[in-house]
Short mmCIF file of C-alpha atoms in Angstrom, two decimals:
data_model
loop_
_atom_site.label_atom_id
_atom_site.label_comp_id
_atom_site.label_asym_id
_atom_site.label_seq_id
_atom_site.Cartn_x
_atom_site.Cartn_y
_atom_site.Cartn_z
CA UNK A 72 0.00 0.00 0.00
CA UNK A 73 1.66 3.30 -1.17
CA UNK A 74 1.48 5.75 1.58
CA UNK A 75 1.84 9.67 0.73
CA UNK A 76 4.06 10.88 3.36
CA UNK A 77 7.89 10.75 4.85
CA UNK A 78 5.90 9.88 8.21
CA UNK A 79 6.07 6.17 9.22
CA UNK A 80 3.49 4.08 11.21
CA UNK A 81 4.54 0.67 12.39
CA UNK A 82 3.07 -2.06 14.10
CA UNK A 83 4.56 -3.43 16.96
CA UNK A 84 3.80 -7.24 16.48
CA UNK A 85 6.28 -10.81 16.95
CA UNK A 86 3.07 -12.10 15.47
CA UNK A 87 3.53 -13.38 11.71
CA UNK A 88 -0.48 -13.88 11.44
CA UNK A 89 -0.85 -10.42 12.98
CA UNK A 90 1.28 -9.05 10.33
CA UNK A 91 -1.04 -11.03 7.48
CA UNK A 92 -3.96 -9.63 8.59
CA UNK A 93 -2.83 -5.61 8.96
CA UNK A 94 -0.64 -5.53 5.79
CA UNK A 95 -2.73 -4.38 3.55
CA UNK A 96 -5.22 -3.28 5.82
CA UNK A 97 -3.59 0.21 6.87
CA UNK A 98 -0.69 2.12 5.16
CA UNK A 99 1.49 0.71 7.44
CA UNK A 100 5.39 1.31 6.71
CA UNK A 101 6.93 -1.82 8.85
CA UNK A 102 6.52 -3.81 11.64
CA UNK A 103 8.65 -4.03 14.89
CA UNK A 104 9.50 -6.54 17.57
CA UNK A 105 11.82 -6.72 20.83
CA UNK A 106 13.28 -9.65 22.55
CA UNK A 107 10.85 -9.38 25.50
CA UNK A 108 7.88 -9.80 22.42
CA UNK A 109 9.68 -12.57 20.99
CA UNK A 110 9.97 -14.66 24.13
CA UNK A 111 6.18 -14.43 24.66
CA UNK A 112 5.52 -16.34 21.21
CA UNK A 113 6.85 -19.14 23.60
CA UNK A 114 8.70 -20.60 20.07
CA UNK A 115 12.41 -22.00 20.47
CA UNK A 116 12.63 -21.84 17.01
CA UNK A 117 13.76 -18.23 17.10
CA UNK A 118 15.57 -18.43 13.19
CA UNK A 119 12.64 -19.91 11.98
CA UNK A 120 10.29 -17.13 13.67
CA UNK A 121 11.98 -14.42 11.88
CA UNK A 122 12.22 -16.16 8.17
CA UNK A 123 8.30 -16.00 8.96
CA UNK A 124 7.80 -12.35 9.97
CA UNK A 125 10.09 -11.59 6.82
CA UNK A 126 7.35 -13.78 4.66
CA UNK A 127 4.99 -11.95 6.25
CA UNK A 128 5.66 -8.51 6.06
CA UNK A 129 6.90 -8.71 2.44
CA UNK A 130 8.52 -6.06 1.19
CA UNK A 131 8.11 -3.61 4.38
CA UNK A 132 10.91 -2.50 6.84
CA UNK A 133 11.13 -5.23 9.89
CA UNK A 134 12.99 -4.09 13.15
CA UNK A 135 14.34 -6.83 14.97
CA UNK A 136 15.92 -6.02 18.07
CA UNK A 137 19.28 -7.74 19.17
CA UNK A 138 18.61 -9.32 23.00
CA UNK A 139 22.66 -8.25 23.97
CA UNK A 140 23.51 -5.14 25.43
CA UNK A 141 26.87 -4.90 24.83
CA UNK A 142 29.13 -4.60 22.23
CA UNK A 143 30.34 -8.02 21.58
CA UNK A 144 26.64 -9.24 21.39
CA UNK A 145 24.86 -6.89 20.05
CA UNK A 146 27.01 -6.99 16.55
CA UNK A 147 27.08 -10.94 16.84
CA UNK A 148 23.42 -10.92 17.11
CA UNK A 149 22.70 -7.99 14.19
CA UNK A 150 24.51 -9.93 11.80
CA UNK A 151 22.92 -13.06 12.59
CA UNK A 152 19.52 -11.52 12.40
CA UNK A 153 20.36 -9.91 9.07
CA UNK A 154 21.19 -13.45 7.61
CA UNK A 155 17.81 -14.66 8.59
CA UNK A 156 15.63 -11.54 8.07
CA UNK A 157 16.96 -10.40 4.76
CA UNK A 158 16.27 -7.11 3.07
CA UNK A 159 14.44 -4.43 4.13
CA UNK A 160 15.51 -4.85 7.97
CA UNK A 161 16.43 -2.10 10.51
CA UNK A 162 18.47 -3.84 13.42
CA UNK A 163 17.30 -2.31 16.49
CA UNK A 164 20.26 -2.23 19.35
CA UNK A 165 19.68 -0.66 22.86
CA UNK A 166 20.84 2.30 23.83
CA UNK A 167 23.35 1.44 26.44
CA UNK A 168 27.17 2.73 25.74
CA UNK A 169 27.89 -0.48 24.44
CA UNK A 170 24.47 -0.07 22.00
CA UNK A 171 26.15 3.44 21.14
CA UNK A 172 29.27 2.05 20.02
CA UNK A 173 27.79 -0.68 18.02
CA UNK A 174 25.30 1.58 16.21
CA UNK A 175 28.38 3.67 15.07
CA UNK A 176 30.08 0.57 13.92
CA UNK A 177 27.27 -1.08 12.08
CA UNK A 178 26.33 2.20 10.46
CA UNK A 179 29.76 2.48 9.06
CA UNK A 180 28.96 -1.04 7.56
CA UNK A 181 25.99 0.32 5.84
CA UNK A 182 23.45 -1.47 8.53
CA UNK A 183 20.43 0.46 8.98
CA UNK A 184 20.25 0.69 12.88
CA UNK A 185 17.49 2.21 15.18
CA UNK A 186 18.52 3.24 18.71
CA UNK A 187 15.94 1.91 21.14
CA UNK A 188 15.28 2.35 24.87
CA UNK A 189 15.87 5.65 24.47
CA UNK A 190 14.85 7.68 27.92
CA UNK A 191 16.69 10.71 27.36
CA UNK A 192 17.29 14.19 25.58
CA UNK A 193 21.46 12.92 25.54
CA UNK A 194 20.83 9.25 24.81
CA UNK A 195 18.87 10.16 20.92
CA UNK A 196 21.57 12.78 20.76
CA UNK A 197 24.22 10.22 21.09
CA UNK A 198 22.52 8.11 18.96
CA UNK A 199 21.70 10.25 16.44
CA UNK A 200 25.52 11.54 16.60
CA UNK A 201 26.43 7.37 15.88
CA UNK A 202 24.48 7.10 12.76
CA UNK A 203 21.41 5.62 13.96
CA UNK A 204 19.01 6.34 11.46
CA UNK A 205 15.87 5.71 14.05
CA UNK A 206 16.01 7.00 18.06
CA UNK A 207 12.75 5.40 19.62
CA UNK A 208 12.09 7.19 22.58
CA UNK A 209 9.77 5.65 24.81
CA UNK A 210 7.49 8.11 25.74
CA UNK A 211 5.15 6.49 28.55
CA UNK A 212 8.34 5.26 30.43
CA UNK A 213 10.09 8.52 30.70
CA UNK A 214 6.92 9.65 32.57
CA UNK A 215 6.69 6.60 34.62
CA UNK A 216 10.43 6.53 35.47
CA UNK A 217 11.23 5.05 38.57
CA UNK A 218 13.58 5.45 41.58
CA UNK A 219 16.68 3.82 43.12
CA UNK A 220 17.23 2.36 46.55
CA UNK A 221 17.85 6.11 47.77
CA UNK A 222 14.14 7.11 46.05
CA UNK A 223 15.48 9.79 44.02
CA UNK A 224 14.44 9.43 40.56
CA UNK A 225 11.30 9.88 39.63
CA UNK A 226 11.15 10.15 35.78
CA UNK A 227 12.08 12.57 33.25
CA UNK A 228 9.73 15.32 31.43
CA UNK A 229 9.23 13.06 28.00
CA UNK A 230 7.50 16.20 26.69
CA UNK A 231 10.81 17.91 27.18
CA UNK A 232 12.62 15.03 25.74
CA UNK A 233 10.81 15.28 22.17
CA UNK A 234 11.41 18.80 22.47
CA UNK A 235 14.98 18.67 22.66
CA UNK A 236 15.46 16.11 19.86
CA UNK A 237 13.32 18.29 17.58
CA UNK A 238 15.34 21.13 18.09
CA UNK A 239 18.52 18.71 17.84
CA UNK A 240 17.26 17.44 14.20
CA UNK A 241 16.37 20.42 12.92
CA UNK A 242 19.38 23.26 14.06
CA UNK A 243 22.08 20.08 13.29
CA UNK A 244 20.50 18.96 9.93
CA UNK A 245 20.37 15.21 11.18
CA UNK A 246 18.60 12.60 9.08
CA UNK A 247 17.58 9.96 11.82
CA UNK A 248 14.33 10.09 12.90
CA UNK A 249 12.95 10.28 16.02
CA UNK A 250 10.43 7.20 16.47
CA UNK A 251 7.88 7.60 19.30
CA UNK A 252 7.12 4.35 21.01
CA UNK A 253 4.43 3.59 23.85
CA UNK A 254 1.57 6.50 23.34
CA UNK A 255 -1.18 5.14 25.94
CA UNK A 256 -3.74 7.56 25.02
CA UNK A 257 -4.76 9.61 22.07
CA UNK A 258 -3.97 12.51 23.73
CA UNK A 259 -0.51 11.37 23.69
CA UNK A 260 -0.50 10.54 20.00
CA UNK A 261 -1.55 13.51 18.89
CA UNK A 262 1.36 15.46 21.11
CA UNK A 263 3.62 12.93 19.40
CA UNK A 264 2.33 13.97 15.82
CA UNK A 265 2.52 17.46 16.52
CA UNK A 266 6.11 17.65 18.57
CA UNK A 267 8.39 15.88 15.93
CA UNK A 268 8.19 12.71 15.90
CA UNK A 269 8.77 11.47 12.40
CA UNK A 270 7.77 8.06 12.75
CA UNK A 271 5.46 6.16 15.38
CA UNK A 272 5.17 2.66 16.80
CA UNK A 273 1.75 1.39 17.77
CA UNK A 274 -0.23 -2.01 19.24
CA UNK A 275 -2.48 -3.18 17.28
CA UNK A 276 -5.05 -2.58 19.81
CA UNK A 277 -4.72 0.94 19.04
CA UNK A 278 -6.02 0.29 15.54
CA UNK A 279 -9.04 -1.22 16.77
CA UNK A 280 -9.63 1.77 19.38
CA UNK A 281 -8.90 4.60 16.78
CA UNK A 282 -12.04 3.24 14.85
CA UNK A 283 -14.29 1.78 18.13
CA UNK A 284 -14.16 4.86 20.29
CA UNK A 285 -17.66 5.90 21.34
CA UNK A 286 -17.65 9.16 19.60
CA UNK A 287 -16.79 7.54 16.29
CA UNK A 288 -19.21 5.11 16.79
CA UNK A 289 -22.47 7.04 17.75
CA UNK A 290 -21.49 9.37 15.05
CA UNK A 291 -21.37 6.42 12.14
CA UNK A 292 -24.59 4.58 14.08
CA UNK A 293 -26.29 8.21 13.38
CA UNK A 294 -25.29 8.27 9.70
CA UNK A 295 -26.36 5.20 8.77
CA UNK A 296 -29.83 5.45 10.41
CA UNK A 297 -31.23 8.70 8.53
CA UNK A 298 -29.99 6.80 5.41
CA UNK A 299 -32.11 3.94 6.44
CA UNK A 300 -35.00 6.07 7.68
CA UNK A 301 -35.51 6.99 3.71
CA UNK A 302 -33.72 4.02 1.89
CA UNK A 303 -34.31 0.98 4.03
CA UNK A 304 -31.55 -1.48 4.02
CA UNK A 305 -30.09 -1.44 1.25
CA UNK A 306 -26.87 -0.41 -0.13
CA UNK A 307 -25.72 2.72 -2.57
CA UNK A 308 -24.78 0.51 -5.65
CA UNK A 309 -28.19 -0.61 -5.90
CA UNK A 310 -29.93 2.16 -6.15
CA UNK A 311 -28.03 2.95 -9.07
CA UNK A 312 -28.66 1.51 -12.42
#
């Protein structure tokens, strides 16, 4: 499905089937899985998983994300994934220094690399600085944050975060693209449409709410009954000879 923008909505799925079914559903750019996703198709068969998601998805970007977090691993398991996924694939790699390092390296390589688990304005920056041609910034987390065994962290503005990597992309002229990941509400979408973000990843439960909420619904229920009140049952095309 040809889509009519540089904006790019994936679908965060391990799911081959899932993929089937929303492929040519939406105009949907790729599809996107982590290691913690991948464990919960409860398959050993891990090479096998991702020759299917490749059959699946076709000819659309898949972002497989390496399950090391530092150096050594994380470029063992890129090119291994790359042998088994094929072309179009993005290797996602966390964003730990090790992740930074390797994201420079593969770039070099000509690997397409998104940074992920990024939680901070100076994590995308250093990603963005190593080549990675995706930073996805995981919105809901920064807010939730957390705290050590003192109790003093309690999250980080994520607003301020998208802010900062805007500004970042824009002043420096930087190609990557900043990927929003975890919107919980629509609210948050749109402030992820509107602050930036050139690319977003989203559940496919948030397909089926974007078109279920109860405003959409009472509106379409409302349409459809005046037609009815004057036509009946009965369909467009067949009033029309």
């Amino acid at each position: 499905m040809k889509t009519f923008s540089d904006f790019e909505i994936l679908l965060n799925t391990p799911d081959p089937a899932v993929i089937r079914e929303m492929i040519d559903k939406y105009p949907i750019s790729g599809f996107a899985s982590n290691p913690q996703m991948i464990s919960s198709m409860n398959r050993p068969d891990f090479e096998q998983l991702v020759k299917e998601l490749r059959e699946a998805a076709r000819d659309r970007k898949l972002f497989i994300q390496t399950p090391s977090n530092d150096y050594e691993g994380i470029m063992k398991d890129a090119y291994a994934i790359l042998k088994a996924a094929g072309q179009p694939t993005i290797i996602k790699v966390p964003s730990t220094s090790g992740g930074i390092k390797a994201i420079s390296d593969l770039t070099a390589q000509g690997i397409d690399v998104c940074a992920t688990q990024v939680m901070s304005s100076l994590q995308g920056i250093l990603a963005l600085q190593a080549g990675a041609k995706y930073v996805a910034t995981f919105y809901c987390f920064m807010g939730m944050g957390g705290a050590d065994e003192n109790g003093l962290y309690s999250g980080v503005d994520a607003d301020a975060v998208f802010k900062a990597l805007k500004t970042f992309r824009e002043t420096q002229h930087c190609e990557g693209k900043i990927m929003a990941c975890a919107p919980r509400t629509p609210d948050e979408m749109s402030y992820l449409f509107a602050s930036g973000a050139s690319a977003i990843i989203l559940d496919p439960v948030d397909f089926d709410n974007c078109f279920n909420s109860r405003h959409f619904m009472a509106l379409n229920k409302n349409v459809r009954a005046d037609w009815e009140k004057v036509y009946g049952d009965v369909a467009a095309y067949d009033l029309i000879k």
